[in-house]
mmCIF file of C-alpha atoms and ligand atoms in Angstrom:
data_model
loop_
_atom_site.group_PDB
_atom_site.id
_atom_site.type_symbol
_atom_site.label_atom_id
_atom_site.label_comp_id
_atom_site.label_asym_id
_atom_site.label_seq_id
_atom_site.Cartn_x
_atom_site.Cartn_y
_atom_site.Cartn_z
ATOM 1 C CA UNK A 513 -41.407 -32.226 55.439
ATOM 2 C CA UNK A 514 -39.051 -33.063 58.340
ATOM 3 C CA UNK A 515 -38.086 -29.675 59.809
ATOM 4 C CA UNK A 516 -35.617 -31.079 62.371
ATOM 5 C CA UNK A 517 -33.449 -32.778 59.758
ATOM 6 C CA UNK A 518 -30.019 -31.213 59.220
ATOM 7 C CA UNK A 519 -27.838 -31.403 56.092
ATOM 8 C CA UNK A 520 -25.464 -33.726 57.970
ATOM 9 C CA UNK A 521 -28.258 -36.088 58.897
ATOM 10 C CA UNK A 522 -29.522 -36.128 55.328
ATOM 11 C CA UNK A 523 -26.016 -36.679 53.989
ATOM 12 C CA UNK A 524 -25.648 -39.770 56.199
ATOM 13 C CA UNK A 525 -28.951 -41.101 54.889
ATOM 14 C CA UNK A 526 -27.791 -40.670 51.295
ATOM 15 C CA UNK A 527 -24.492 -42.361 52.082
ATOM 16 C CA UNK A 528 -26.421 -45.297 53.495
ATOM 17 C CA UNK A 529 -28.483 -45.530 50.285
ATOM 18 C CA UNK A 530 -25.326 -45.333 48.201
ATOM 19 C CA UNK A 531 -23.766 -48.120 50.216
ATOM 20 C CA UNK A 532 -26.909 -50.285 50.014
ATOM 21 C CA UNK A 533 -27.038 -49.816 46.235
ATOM 22 C CA UNK A 534 -23.461 -51.081 45.853
ATOM 23 C CA UNK A 535 -24.018 -53.880 48.356
ATOM 24 C CA UNK A 536 -27.118 -54.966 46.457
ATOM 25 C CA UNK A 537 -25.045 -55.366 43.280
ATOM 26 C CA UNK A 538 -22.540 -57.389 45.334
ATOM 27 C CA UNK A 539 -25.367 -59.683 46.441
ATOM 28 C CA UNK A 540 -26.397 -60.024 42.796
ATOM 29 C CA UNK A 541 -22.847 -61.257 41.999
ATOM 30 C CA UNK A 542 -23.199 -63.870 44.720
ATOM 31 C CA UNK A 543 -26.505 -65.008 43.265
ATOM 32 C CA UNK A 544 -25.484 -65.034 39.583
ATOM 33 C CA UNK A 545 -22.102 -66.718 40.054
ATOM 34 C CA UNK A 546 -23.454 -69.377 42.411
ATOM 35 C CA UNK A 547 -21.152 -68.254 45.249
ATOM 36 C CA UNK A 548 -23.957 -68.251 47.836
ATOM 37 C CA UNK A 549 -24.996 -71.723 46.755
ATOM 38 C CA UNK A 550 -21.386 -72.961 46.939
ATOM 39 C CA UNK A 551 -20.937 -71.475 50.422
ATOM 40 C CA UNK A 552 -24.199 -72.994 51.608
ATOM 41 C CA UNK A 553 -23.157 -76.437 50.407
ATOM 42 C CA UNK A 554 -19.654 -76.233 51.916
ATOM 43 C CA UNK A 555 -20.596 -75.336 55.465
ATOM 44 C CA UNK A 556 -18.563 -73.247 57.909
ATOM 45 C CA UNK A 557 -14.958 -72.066 58.025
ATOM 46 C CA UNK A 558 -13.713 -72.106 54.445
ATOM 47 C CA UNK A 559 -10.900 -70.056 52.935
ATOM 48 C CA UNK A 560 -11.388 -67.809 49.922
ATOM 49 C CA UNK A 561 -9.420 -70.363 47.861
ATOM 50 C CA UNK A 562 -11.702 -73.214 48.951
ATOM 51 C CA UNK A 563 -14.801 -71.136 48.186
ATOM 52 C CA UNK A 564 -13.434 -70.084 44.783
ATOM 53 C CA UNK A 565 -12.562 -73.694 43.936
ATOM 54 C CA UNK A 566 -16.002 -74.937 44.962
ATOM 55 C CA UNK A 567 -17.676 -72.318 42.755
ATOM 56 C CA UNK A 568 -15.177 -72.797 39.913
ATOM 57 C CA UNK A 569 -14.095 -69.130 40.042
ATOM 58 C CA UNK A 570 -10.911 -67.031 40.363
ATOM 59 C CA UNK A 571 -9.741 -66.651 43.967
ATOM 60 C CA UNK A 572 -8.687 -62.997 43.629
ATOM 61 C CA UNK A 573 -12.173 -61.932 42.507
ATOM 62 C CA UNK A 574 -13.858 -64.093 45.123
ATOM 63 C CA UNK A 575 -11.634 -62.600 47.860
ATOM 64 C CA UNK A 576 -12.581 -59.045 46.858
ATOM 65 C CA UNK A 577 -16.248 -60.026 46.764
ATOM 66 C CA UNK A 578 -15.879 -61.572 50.234
ATOM 67 C CA UNK A 579 -14.621 -58.171 51.398
ATOM 68 C CA UNK A 580 -17.936 -56.685 50.241
ATOM 69 C CA UNK A 581 -19.928 -59.467 51.870
ATOM 70 C CA UNK A 582 -18.102 -59.364 55.220
ATOM 71 C CA UNK A 583 -18.206 -55.585 55.636
ATOM 72 C CA UNK A 584 -21.803 -55.648 54.353
ATOM 73 C CA UNK A 585 -22.598 -58.111 57.178
ATOM 74 C CA UNK A 586 -23.809 -60.851 54.840
ATOM 75 C CA UNK A 587 -20.904 -63.261 55.379
ATOM 76 C CA UNK A 588 -19.053 -63.837 58.695
ATOM 77 C CA UNK A 589 -15.266 -63.986 58.870
ATOM 78 C CA UNK A 590 -12.889 -65.536 61.388
ATOM 79 C CA UNK A 591 -9.933 -63.171 61.507
ATOM 80 C CA UNK A 592 -7.351 -65.625 62.778
ATOM 81 C CA UNK A 593 -7.948 -68.459 60.336
ATOM 82 C CA UNK A 594 -9.059 -66.105 57.542
ATOM 83 C CA UNK A 595 -12.048 -68.303 56.887
ATOM 84 C CA UNK A 596 -15.596 -67.400 55.922
ATOM 85 C CA UNK A 597 -19.072 -68.570 56.788
ATOM 86 C CA UNK A 598 -22.515 -67.922 55.324
ATOM 87 C CA UNK A 599 -24.946 -68.758 58.174
ATOM 88 C CA UNK A 600 -27.658 -71.211 57.153
ATOM 89 C CA UNK A 601 -30.575 -68.830 57.767
ATOM 90 C CA UNK A 602 -28.929 -66.239 55.500
ATOM 91 C CA UNK A 603 -28.244 -68.797 52.774
ATOM 92 C CA UNK A 604 -31.910 -69.722 52.944
ATOM 93 C CA UNK A 605 -32.950 -66.111 52.346
ATOM 94 C CA UNK A 606 -30.424 -65.597 49.550
ATOM 95 C CA UNK A 607 -30.497 -68.772 47.513
ATOM 96 C CA UNK A 608 -33.185 -71.249 48.632
ATOM 97 C CA UNK A 609 -34.160 -73.351 45.635
ATOM 98 C CA UNK A 610 -37.603 -74.520 46.694
ATOM 99 C CA UNK A 611 -39.058 -71.193 47.834
ATOM 100 C CA UNK A 612 -39.022 -67.463 47.276
ATOM 101 C CA UNK A 613 -35.542 -66.000 47.714
ATOM 102 C CA UNK A 614 -34.539 -62.366 47.605
ATOM 103 C CA UNK A 615 -31.057 -63.095 46.205
ATOM 104 C CA UNK A 616 -32.537 -63.696 42.759
ATOM 105 C CA UNK A 617 -34.331 -60.350 42.847
ATOM 106 C CA UNK A 618 -31.073 -58.422 43.389
ATOM 107 C CA UNK A 619 -30.041 -59.479 39.874
ATOM 108 C CA UNK A 620 -32.662 -57.132 38.462
ATOM 109 C CA UNK A 621 -30.699 -54.001 39.384
ATOM 110 C CA UNK A 622 -27.548 -54.705 37.311
ATOM 111 C CA UNK A 623 -29.705 -56.059 34.506
ATOM 112 C CA UNK A 624 -31.702 -52.827 34.325
ATOM 113 C CA UNK A 625 -28.507 -50.748 34.505
ATOM 114 C CA UNK A 626 -27.731 -52.021 30.994
ATOM 115 C CA UNK A 627 -30.138 -49.328 29.835
ATOM 116 C CA UNK A 628 -29.024 -46.602 32.251
ATOM 117 C CA UNK A 629 -27.517 -44.410 29.487
ATOM 118 C CA UNK A 630 -30.337 -44.938 26.968
ATOM 119 C CA UNK A 631 -32.933 -44.183 29.657
ATOM 120 C CA UNK A 632 -31.057 -40.986 30.496
ATOM 121 C CA UNK A 633 -31.554 -40.034 26.839
ATOM 122 C CA UNK A 634 -35.279 -40.901 27.105
ATOM 123 C CA UNK A 635 -35.620 -38.177 29.767
ATOM 124 C CA UNK A 636 -34.529 -35.483 27.309
ATOM 125 C CA UNK A 637 -37.195 -33.658 25.307
ATOM 126 C CA UNK A 638 -35.961 -34.837 21.920
ATOM 127 C CA UNK A 639 -34.753 -38.214 23.149
ATOM 128 C CA UNK A 640 -36.289 -41.606 22.314
ATOM 129 C CA UNK A 641 -39.874 -42.315 23.458
ATOM 130 C CA UNK A 642 -38.896 -45.556 25.207
ATOM 131 C CA UNK A 643 -37.009 -48.829 24.960
ATOM 132 C CA UNK A 644 -37.755 -52.098 23.130
ATOM 133 C CA UNK A 645 -37.622 -55.499 24.867
ATOM 134 C CA UNK A 646 -34.527 -56.324 22.771
ATOM 135 C CA UNK A 647 -32.490 -53.770 24.777
ATOM 136 C CA UNK A 648 -32.802 -55.838 27.945
ATOM 137 C CA UNK A 649 -30.448 -58.787 27.458
ATOM 138 C CA UNK A 650 -31.316 -61.567 29.865
ATOM 139 C CA UNK A 651 -34.666 -60.096 30.989
ATOM 140 C CA UNK A 652 -36.745 -63.141 30.026
ATOM 141 C CA UNK A 653 -34.214 -65.446 31.654
ATOM 142 C CA UNK A 654 -34.371 -63.445 34.901
ATOM 143 C CA UNK A 655 -38.189 -63.208 34.808
ATOM 144 C CA UNK A 656 -38.164 -66.989 34.525
ATOM 145 C CA UNK A 657 -35.989 -67.306 37.649
ATOM 146 C CA UNK A 658 -38.099 -64.763 39.542
ATOM 147 C CA UNK A 659 -41.388 -66.430 38.586
ATOM 148 C CA UNK A 660 -40.049 -69.744 39.836
ATOM 149 C CA UNK A 661 -38.995 -68.088 43.096
ATOM 150 C CA UNK A 662 -42.391 -66.415 43.432
ATOM 151 C CA UNK A 663 -44.740 -69.244 42.433
ATOM 152 C CA UNK A 664 -42.807 -72.280 43.624
ATOM 153 C CA UNK A 665 -45.991 -74.292 43.978
ATOM 154 C CA UNK A 666 -49.558 -73.882 42.710
ATOM 155 C CA UNK A 667 -50.193 -70.114 42.684
ATOM 156 C CA UNK A 668 -52.306 -69.229 45.704
ATOM 157 C CA UNK A 669 -54.561 -66.827 43.782
ATOM 158 C CA UNK A 670 -56.385 -70.005 42.765
ATOM 159 C CA UNK A 671 -57.529 -70.719 46.288
ATOM 160 C CA UNK A 672 -57.886 -67.140 47.499
ATOM 161 C CA UNK A 673 -61.344 -66.774 45.920
ATOM 162 C CA UNK A 674 -64.053 -69.405 46.257
ATOM 163 C CA UNK A 675 -65.047 -69.473 42.579
ATOM 164 C CA UNK A 676 -61.794 -70.560 40.894
ATOM 165 C CA UNK A 677 -60.954 -74.038 42.187
ATOM 166 C CA UNK A 678 -64.424 -75.547 41.514
ATOM 167 C CA UNK A 679 -64.401 -73.906 38.086
ATOM 168 C CA UNK A 680 -61.009 -75.433 37.196
ATOM 169 C CA UNK A 681 -62.077 -78.816 38.566
ATOM 170 C CA UNK A 682 -65.200 -78.788 36.400
ATOM 171 C CA UNK A 683 -63.160 -78.900 33.162
ATOM 172 C CA UNK A 684 -63.023 -75.506 31.475
ATOM 173 C CA UNK A 685 -61.051 -73.479 28.901
ATOM 174 C CA UNK A 686 -58.398 -71.234 30.406
ATOM 175 C CA UNK A 687 -55.880 -68.831 28.884
ATOM 176 C CA UNK A 688 -52.894 -67.059 30.462
ATOM 177 C CA UNK A 689 -52.216 -63.715 28.741
ATOM 178 C CA UNK A 690 -48.518 -62.771 28.717
ATOM 179 C CA UNK A 691 -47.644 -66.226 30.049
ATOM 180 C CA UNK A 692 -43.870 -65.726 29.833
ATOM 181 C CA UNK A 693 -42.129 -69.093 30.087
ATOM 182 C CA UNK A 694 -45.415 -70.785 31.012
ATOM 183 C CA UNK A 695 -44.490 -71.700 34.566
ATOM 184 C CA UNK A 696 -47.808 -70.612 36.115
ATOM 185 C CA UNK A 697 -50.099 -72.067 33.454
ATOM 186 C CA UNK A 698 -48.130 -75.361 33.464
ATOM 187 C CA UNK A 699 -48.582 -75.646 37.262
ATOM 188 C CA UNK A 700 -52.316 -75.143 36.698
ATOM 189 C CA UNK A 701 -52.483 -77.643 33.812
ATOM 190 C CA UNK A 702 -50.752 -80.196 36.028
ATOM 191 C CA UNK A 703 -53.149 -79.642 38.939
ATOM 192 C CA UNK A 704 -56.364 -79.579 36.855
ATOM 193 C CA UNK A 705 -56.031 -82.279 34.171
ATOM 194 C CA UNK A 706 -59.691 -82.046 33.072
ATOM 195 C CA UNK A 707 -59.325 -78.401 32.023
ATOM 196 C CA UNK A 708 -57.753 -77.183 28.785
ATOM 197 C CA UNK A 709 -55.083 -74.484 29.120
ATOM 198 C CA UNK A 710 -53.516 -72.001 26.712
ATOM 199 C CA UNK A 711 -50.684 -69.517 27.090
ATOM 200 C CA UNK A 712 -50.146 -66.433 24.926
ATOM 201 C CA UNK A 713 -47.011 -64.318 24.776
ATOM 202 C CA UNK A 714 -45.629 -61.823 22.286
ATOM 203 C CA UNK A 715 -42.112 -63.202 22.796
ATOM 204 C CA UNK A 716 -41.097 -66.186 20.671
ATOM 205 C CA UNK A 717 -38.234 -66.842 23.115
ATOM 206 C CA UNK A 718 -40.705 -67.084 26.022
ATOM 207 C CA UNK A 719 -43.035 -69.393 24.070
ATOM 208 C CA UNK A 720 -40.207 -71.772 23.121
ATOM 209 C CA UNK A 721 -39.284 -71.949 26.785
ATOM 210 C CA UNK A 722 -42.955 -72.516 27.738
ATOM 211 C CA UNK A 723 -43.313 -75.394 25.256
ATOM 212 C CA UNK A 724 -40.167 -76.984 26.712
ATOM 213 C CA UNK A 725 -41.602 -76.671 30.225
ATOM 214 C CA UNK A 726 -44.856 -78.389 29.153
ATOM 215 C CA UNK A 727 -42.929 -81.141 27.339
ATOM 216 C CA UNK A 728 -40.690 -81.746 30.380
ATOM 217 C CA UNK A 729 -43.780 -82.158 32.549
ATOM 218 C CA UNK A 730 -45.445 -84.370 29.905
ATOM 219 C CA UNK A 731 -48.535 -82.122 29.776
ATOM 220 C CA UNK A 732 -51.078 -82.716 27.014
ATOM 221 C CA UNK A 733 -53.671 -80.149 28.150
ATOM 222 C CA UNK A 734 -51.688 -76.965 27.494
ATOM 223 C CA UNK A 735 -50.943 -75.161 24.205
ATOM 224 C CA UNK A 736 -48.796 -72.091 23.658
ATOM 225 C CA UNK A 737 -49.189 -69.338 21.069
ATOM 226 C CA UNK A 738 -46.893 -66.508 20.021
ATOM 227 C CA UNK A 739 -49.335 -63.639 19.709
ATOM 228 C CA UNK A 740 -49.935 -60.085 20.756
ATOM 229 C CA UNK A 741 -52.632 -59.757 23.384
ATOM 230 C CA UNK A 742 -53.742 -56.584 21.631
ATOM 231 C CA UNK A 743 -55.159 -58.659 18.765
ATOM 232 C CA UNK A 744 -56.108 -62.176 19.749
ATOM 233 C CA UNK A 745 -57.433 -64.672 17.167
ATOM 234 C CA UNK A 746 -60.898 -63.750 15.845
ATOM 235 C CA UNK A 747 -62.235 -67.277 16.445
ATOM 236 C CA UNK A 748 -61.437 -66.999 20.182
ATOM 237 C CA UNK A 749 -64.533 -64.825 20.785
ATOM 238 C CA UNK A 750 -66.404 -66.156 23.850
ATOM 239 C CA UNK A 751 -64.197 -69.278 23.926
ATOM 240 C CA UNK A 752 -62.793 -69.080 27.458
ATOM 241 C CA UNK A 753 -64.328 -69.579 30.891
ATOM 242 C CA UNK A 754 -61.364 -68.117 32.753
ATOM 243 C CA UNK A 755 -58.548 -65.738 31.760
ATOM 244 C CA UNK A 756 -55.502 -64.944 33.885
ATOM 245 C CA UNK A 757 -52.819 -62.286 33.407
ATOM 246 C CA UNK A 758 -49.881 -62.198 35.847
ATOM 247 C CA UNK A 759 -47.889 -58.949 35.921
ATOM 248 C CA UNK A 760 -48.632 -58.312 32.268
ATOM 249 C CA UNK A 761 -51.238 -55.569 31.927
ATOM 250 C CA UNK A 762 -49.237 -52.602 33.267
ATOM 251 C CA UNK A 763 -46.470 -53.241 30.678
ATOM 252 C CA UNK A 764 -48.842 -52.972 27.760
ATOM 253 C CA UNK A 765 -48.566 -50.270 25.130
ATOM 254 C CA UNK A 766 -52.350 -50.398 24.697
ATOM 255 C CA UNK A 767 -53.752 -51.813 27.965
ATOM 256 C CA UNK A 768 -57.303 -50.650 27.188
ATOM 257 C CA UNK A 769 -57.224 -52.645 23.925
ATOM 258 C CA UNK A 770 -55.797 -55.710 25.690
ATOM 259 C CA UNK A 771 -58.495 -55.555 28.393
ATOM 260 C CA UNK A 772 -61.227 -55.328 25.787
ATOM 261 C CA UNK A 773 -59.688 -58.286 23.908
ATOM 262 C CA UNK A 774 -59.736 -60.272 27.168
ATOM 263 C CA UNK A 775 -63.405 -59.392 27.598
ATOM 264 C CA UNK A 776 -64.141 -60.460 24.010
ATOM 265 C CA UNK A 777 -62.605 -63.931 24.403
ATOM 266 C CA UNK A 778 -64.441 -64.611 27.674
ATOM 267 C CA UNK A 779 -67.744 -66.432 27.689
ATOM 268 C CA UNK A 780 -70.686 -64.468 29.162
ATOM 269 C CA UNK A 781 -70.171 -64.390 32.963
ATOM 270 C CA UNK A 782 -66.600 -65.662 32.524
ATOM 271 C CA UNK A 783 -63.951 -64.746 35.106
ATOM 272 C CA UNK A 784 -60.734 -62.784 34.751
ATOM 273 C CA UNK A 785 -57.949 -62.855 37.382
ATOM 274 C CA UNK A 786 -55.542 -59.980 36.938
ATOM 275 C CA UNK A 787 -52.456 -60.192 39.155
ATOM 276 C CA UNK A 788 -50.640 -56.907 39.192
ATOM 277 C CA UNK A 789 -48.239 -54.991 41.396
ATOM 278 C CA UNK A 790 -49.561 -54.204 44.875
ATOM 279 C CA UNK A 791 -49.426 -50.432 44.631
ATOM 280 C CA UNK A 792 -51.620 -47.376 45.011
ATOM 281 C CA UNK A 793 -52.199 -44.811 42.271
ATOM 282 C CA UNK A 794 -51.332 -41.812 44.462
ATOM 283 C CA UNK A 795 -47.590 -41.529 45.177
ATOM 284 C CA UNK A 796 -48.063 -40.608 48.831
ATOM 285 C CA UNK A 797 -50.306 -43.628 49.422
ATOM 286 C CA UNK A 798 -47.232 -45.789 48.756
ATOM 287 C CA UNK A 799 -45.161 -44.248 51.571
ATOM 288 C CA UNK A 800 -45.669 -47.243 53.861
ATOM 289 C CA UNK A 801 -44.643 -49.699 51.139
ATOM 290 C CA UNK A 802 -41.000 -50.515 52.011
ATOM 291 C CA UNK A 803 -40.123 -51.505 48.437
ATOM 292 C CA UNK A 804 -41.890 -48.614 46.691
ATOM 293 C CA UNK A 805 -38.625 -46.964 45.479
ATOM 294 C CA UNK A 806 -37.502 -50.292 44.007
ATOM 295 C CA UNK A 807 -40.844 -50.680 42.237
ATOM 296 C CA UNK A 808 -40.847 -47.107 40.889
ATOM 297 C CA UNK A 809 -37.278 -47.669 39.632
ATOM 298 C CA UNK A 810 -38.313 -50.901 37.930
ATOM 299 C CA UNK A 811 -41.057 -48.905 36.290
ATOM 300 C CA UNK A 812 -38.757 -46.068 35.244
ATOM 301 C CA UNK A 813 -36.130 -48.396 33.823
ATOM 302 C CA UNK A 814 -38.310 -51.061 32.197
ATOM 303 C CA UNK A 815 -42.110 -51.272 32.443
ATOM 304 C CA UNK A 816 -42.831 -47.641 31.525
ATOM 305 C CA UNK A 817 -40.280 -47.214 28.675
ATOM 306 C CA UNK A 818 -41.256 -50.628 27.266
ATOM 307 C CA UNK A 819 -44.806 -49.337 26.840
ATOM 308 C CA UNK A 820 -43.855 -45.807 25.713
ATOM 309 C CA UNK A 821 -41.634 -47.281 22.994
ATOM 310 C CA UNK A 822 -44.791 -47.805 20.930
ATOM 311 C CA UNK A 823 -46.515 -44.882 19.229
ATOM 312 C CA UNK A 824 -49.087 -43.489 21.685
ATOM 313 C CA UNK A 825 -48.073 -46.152 24.231
ATOM 314 C CA UNK A 826 -49.935 -45.670 27.525
ATOM 315 C CA UNK A 827 -46.818 -45.900 29.738
ATOM 316 C CA UNK A 828 -48.912 -46.892 32.772
ATOM 317 C CA UNK A 829 -45.825 -48.030 34.643
ATOM 318 C CA UNK A 830 -45.427 -50.609 37.389
ATOM 319 C CA UNK A 831 -47.041 -48.300 39.943
ATOM 320 C CA UNK A 832 -50.292 -47.494 38.103
ATOM 321 C CA UNK A 833 -51.996 -48.627 41.292
ATOM 322 C CA UNK A 834 -55.356 -49.892 42.411
ATOM 323 C CA UNK A 835 -57.574 -46.894 41.590
ATOM 324 C CA UNK A 836 -56.301 -46.601 38.034
ATOM 325 C CA UNK A 837 -56.537 -50.373 37.542
ATOM 326 C CA UNK A 838 -60.116 -50.518 38.859
ATOM 327 C CA UNK A 839 -61.108 -47.613 36.612
ATOM 328 C CA UNK A 840 -59.681 -49.341 33.530
ATOM 329 C CA UNK A 841 -61.261 -52.689 34.384
ATOM 330 C CA UNK A 842 -64.647 -51.008 34.743
ATOM 331 C CA UNK A 843 -64.260 -49.114 31.447
ATOM 332 C CA UNK A 844 -63.387 -52.400 29.720
ATOM 333 C CA UNK A 845 -66.663 -53.972 30.914
ATOM 334 C CA UNK A 846 -65.595 -55.935 33.981
ATOM 335 C CA UNK A 847 -67.159 -56.061 37.382
ATOM 336 C CA UNK A 848 -64.308 -56.345 39.882
ATOM 337 C CA UNK A 849 -65.636 -58.716 42.540
ATOM 338 C CA UNK A 850 -62.655 -58.500 44.925
ATOM 339 C CA UNK A 851 -59.180 -56.987 45.135
ATOM 340 C CA UNK A 852 -56.859 -58.554 47.699
ATOM 341 C CA UNK A 853 -53.112 -59.052 48.150
ATOM 342 C CA UNK A 854 -51.917 -62.513 47.152
ATOM 343 C CA UNK A 855 -50.291 -64.507 49.933
ATOM 344 C CA UNK A 856 -46.867 -64.525 48.258
ATOM 345 C CA UNK A 857 -43.806 -63.148 50.048
ATOM 346 C CA UNK A 858 -43.688 -60.410 47.432
ATOM 347 C CA UNK A 859 -47.466 -59.975 47.047
ATOM 348 C CA UNK A 860 -49.417 -58.708 44.057
ATOM 349 C CA UNK A 861 -52.967 -57.457 44.073
ATOM 350 C CA UNK A 862 -55.355 -60.093 42.765
ATOM 351 C CA UNK A 863 -58.171 -58.319 40.906
ATOM 352 C CA UNK A 864 -60.871 -60.945 40.520
ATOM 353 C CA UNK A 865 -63.349 -59.899 37.818
ATOM 354 C CA UNK A 866 -66.461 -61.058 36.097
ATOM 355 C CA UNK A 867 -67.437 -60.182 32.525
ATOM 356 C CA UNK A 868 -70.595 -58.081 32.575
HETATM 357 C C1 SAM B 1572 -43.498 -59.381 33.574
HETATM 358 S S1 SAM B 1572 -43.643 -60.653 32.414
HETATM 359 C C2 SAM B 1572 -44.717 -61.766 33.244
HETATM 360 C C3 SAM B 1572 -44.630 -63.144 32.698
HETATM 361 C C4 SAM B 1572 -45.529 -64.179 33.392
HETATM 362 N N1 SAM B 1572 -46.920 -63.833 33.344
HETATM 363 C C5 SAM B 1572 -45.065 -64.396 34.816
HETATM 364 O O1 SAM B 1572 -45.782 -64.017 35.747
HETATM 365 O O2 SAM B 1572 -43.985 -64.943 34.971
HETATM 366 C C6 SAM B 1572 -44.723 -59.943 31.185
HETATM 367 C C7 SAM B 1572 -44.912 -60.842 29.976
HETATM 368 O O3 SAM B 1572 -45.869 -60.233 29.091
HETATM 369 C C8 SAM B 1572 -45.424 -60.422 27.761
HETATM 370 N N2 SAM B 1572 -46.068 -59.407 26.912
HETATM 371 C C9 SAM B 1572 -45.824 -58.081 26.912
HETATM 372 N N3 SAM B 1572 -46.603 -57.463 26.011
HETATM 373 C C10 SAM B 1572 -47.386 -58.421 25.442
HETATM 374 C C11 SAM B 1572 -48.395 -58.397 24.452
HETATM 375 N N4 SAM B 1572 -48.796 -57.293 23.855
HETATM 376 N N5 SAM B 1572 -48.979 -59.568 24.139
HETATM 377 C C12 SAM B 1572 -48.603 -60.722 24.727
HETATM 378 N N6 SAM B 1572 -47.636 -60.795 25.663
HETATM 379 C C13 SAM B 1572 -47.044 -59.658 26.025
HETATM 380 C C14 SAM B 1572 -43.916 -60.323 27.845
HETATM 381 O O4 SAM B 1572 -43.259 -60.913 26.750
HETATM 382 C C15 SAM B 1572 -43.635 -61.038 29.170
HETATM 383 O O5 SAM B 1572 -43.408 -62.412 28.990
#
């Protein structure tokens, strides 16, 4: 508790948060409409009309948006010529194509606000248990963009432990559980042509997208399946040498069942890499995490209600944290060999496990 804080001081802090929330939605507009990209390509000193024309948008809306961006100190303005400039280093942070960019992530906030009213109802005692995936229009599309921003090259969890690369080079069977649009598993299939890869996702939309990705890359060593991870094919018992799951387990309605299915399909001594949010189970242990409120909000507005939607859903939430995760992995019959942050700009914990 901060005893020296006055109501005025606190009020200013809240005003700052309010302002940042609105500004963040403004940044999302710049990302979604391609305005940042247009400004980056045009260079310095352009009028609102020139920027609107380059982005193929209405000038009046672009001018109002520029007001947000200038006063929010994202875009610079020359008063006399009434021209605007997005400095190159800022454009790189907001819309770089070949690396992680935070601009894409701002789009999550307005997307999640689609369910603001329904989630408010979920809070009430007699309200709905949770929300189905179908309530989140555009979620898969955005996850696809975010995954590309996050894993622009071969995911570095592969090289962060000594066991994985030699295993993949030796020609093994691998499956990605909750593979989404298949971006990660396709990168792996490309890099390790002697191994056989599979991707499983409950979403037909994601699997169609994954098959397209594999076809575009001309991959013949990856197969995709629309399936729930809570009941994988019976004939998959002890079929795989290596299983991965990237940001999938905490969303599950029945994570204990999914973990035991993963154990079942692994060969004896097989490995399981679980990438999940870098968070701690105790709220106060997340105080030094600068994006903890964003992660808890993502949980509150999507990951948790998506799981609670199902009867007796676990509702672990995005922030289930390391202790809870380690406890569940152990109960499912895994020996967690190491837990370490991945080297991504928005790191996950990599739980590297062995079937015991
Ligand atoms: C946060 S996304 C992560 C996608 C992908 N692994 C990535 O890193 O881009 C979680 C994925 O898990 C999938 N999923 C959720 N529940 C599932 C289940 N029971 N079985 C299979 N996939 C599931 C979702 O459809 C979604 O594509």
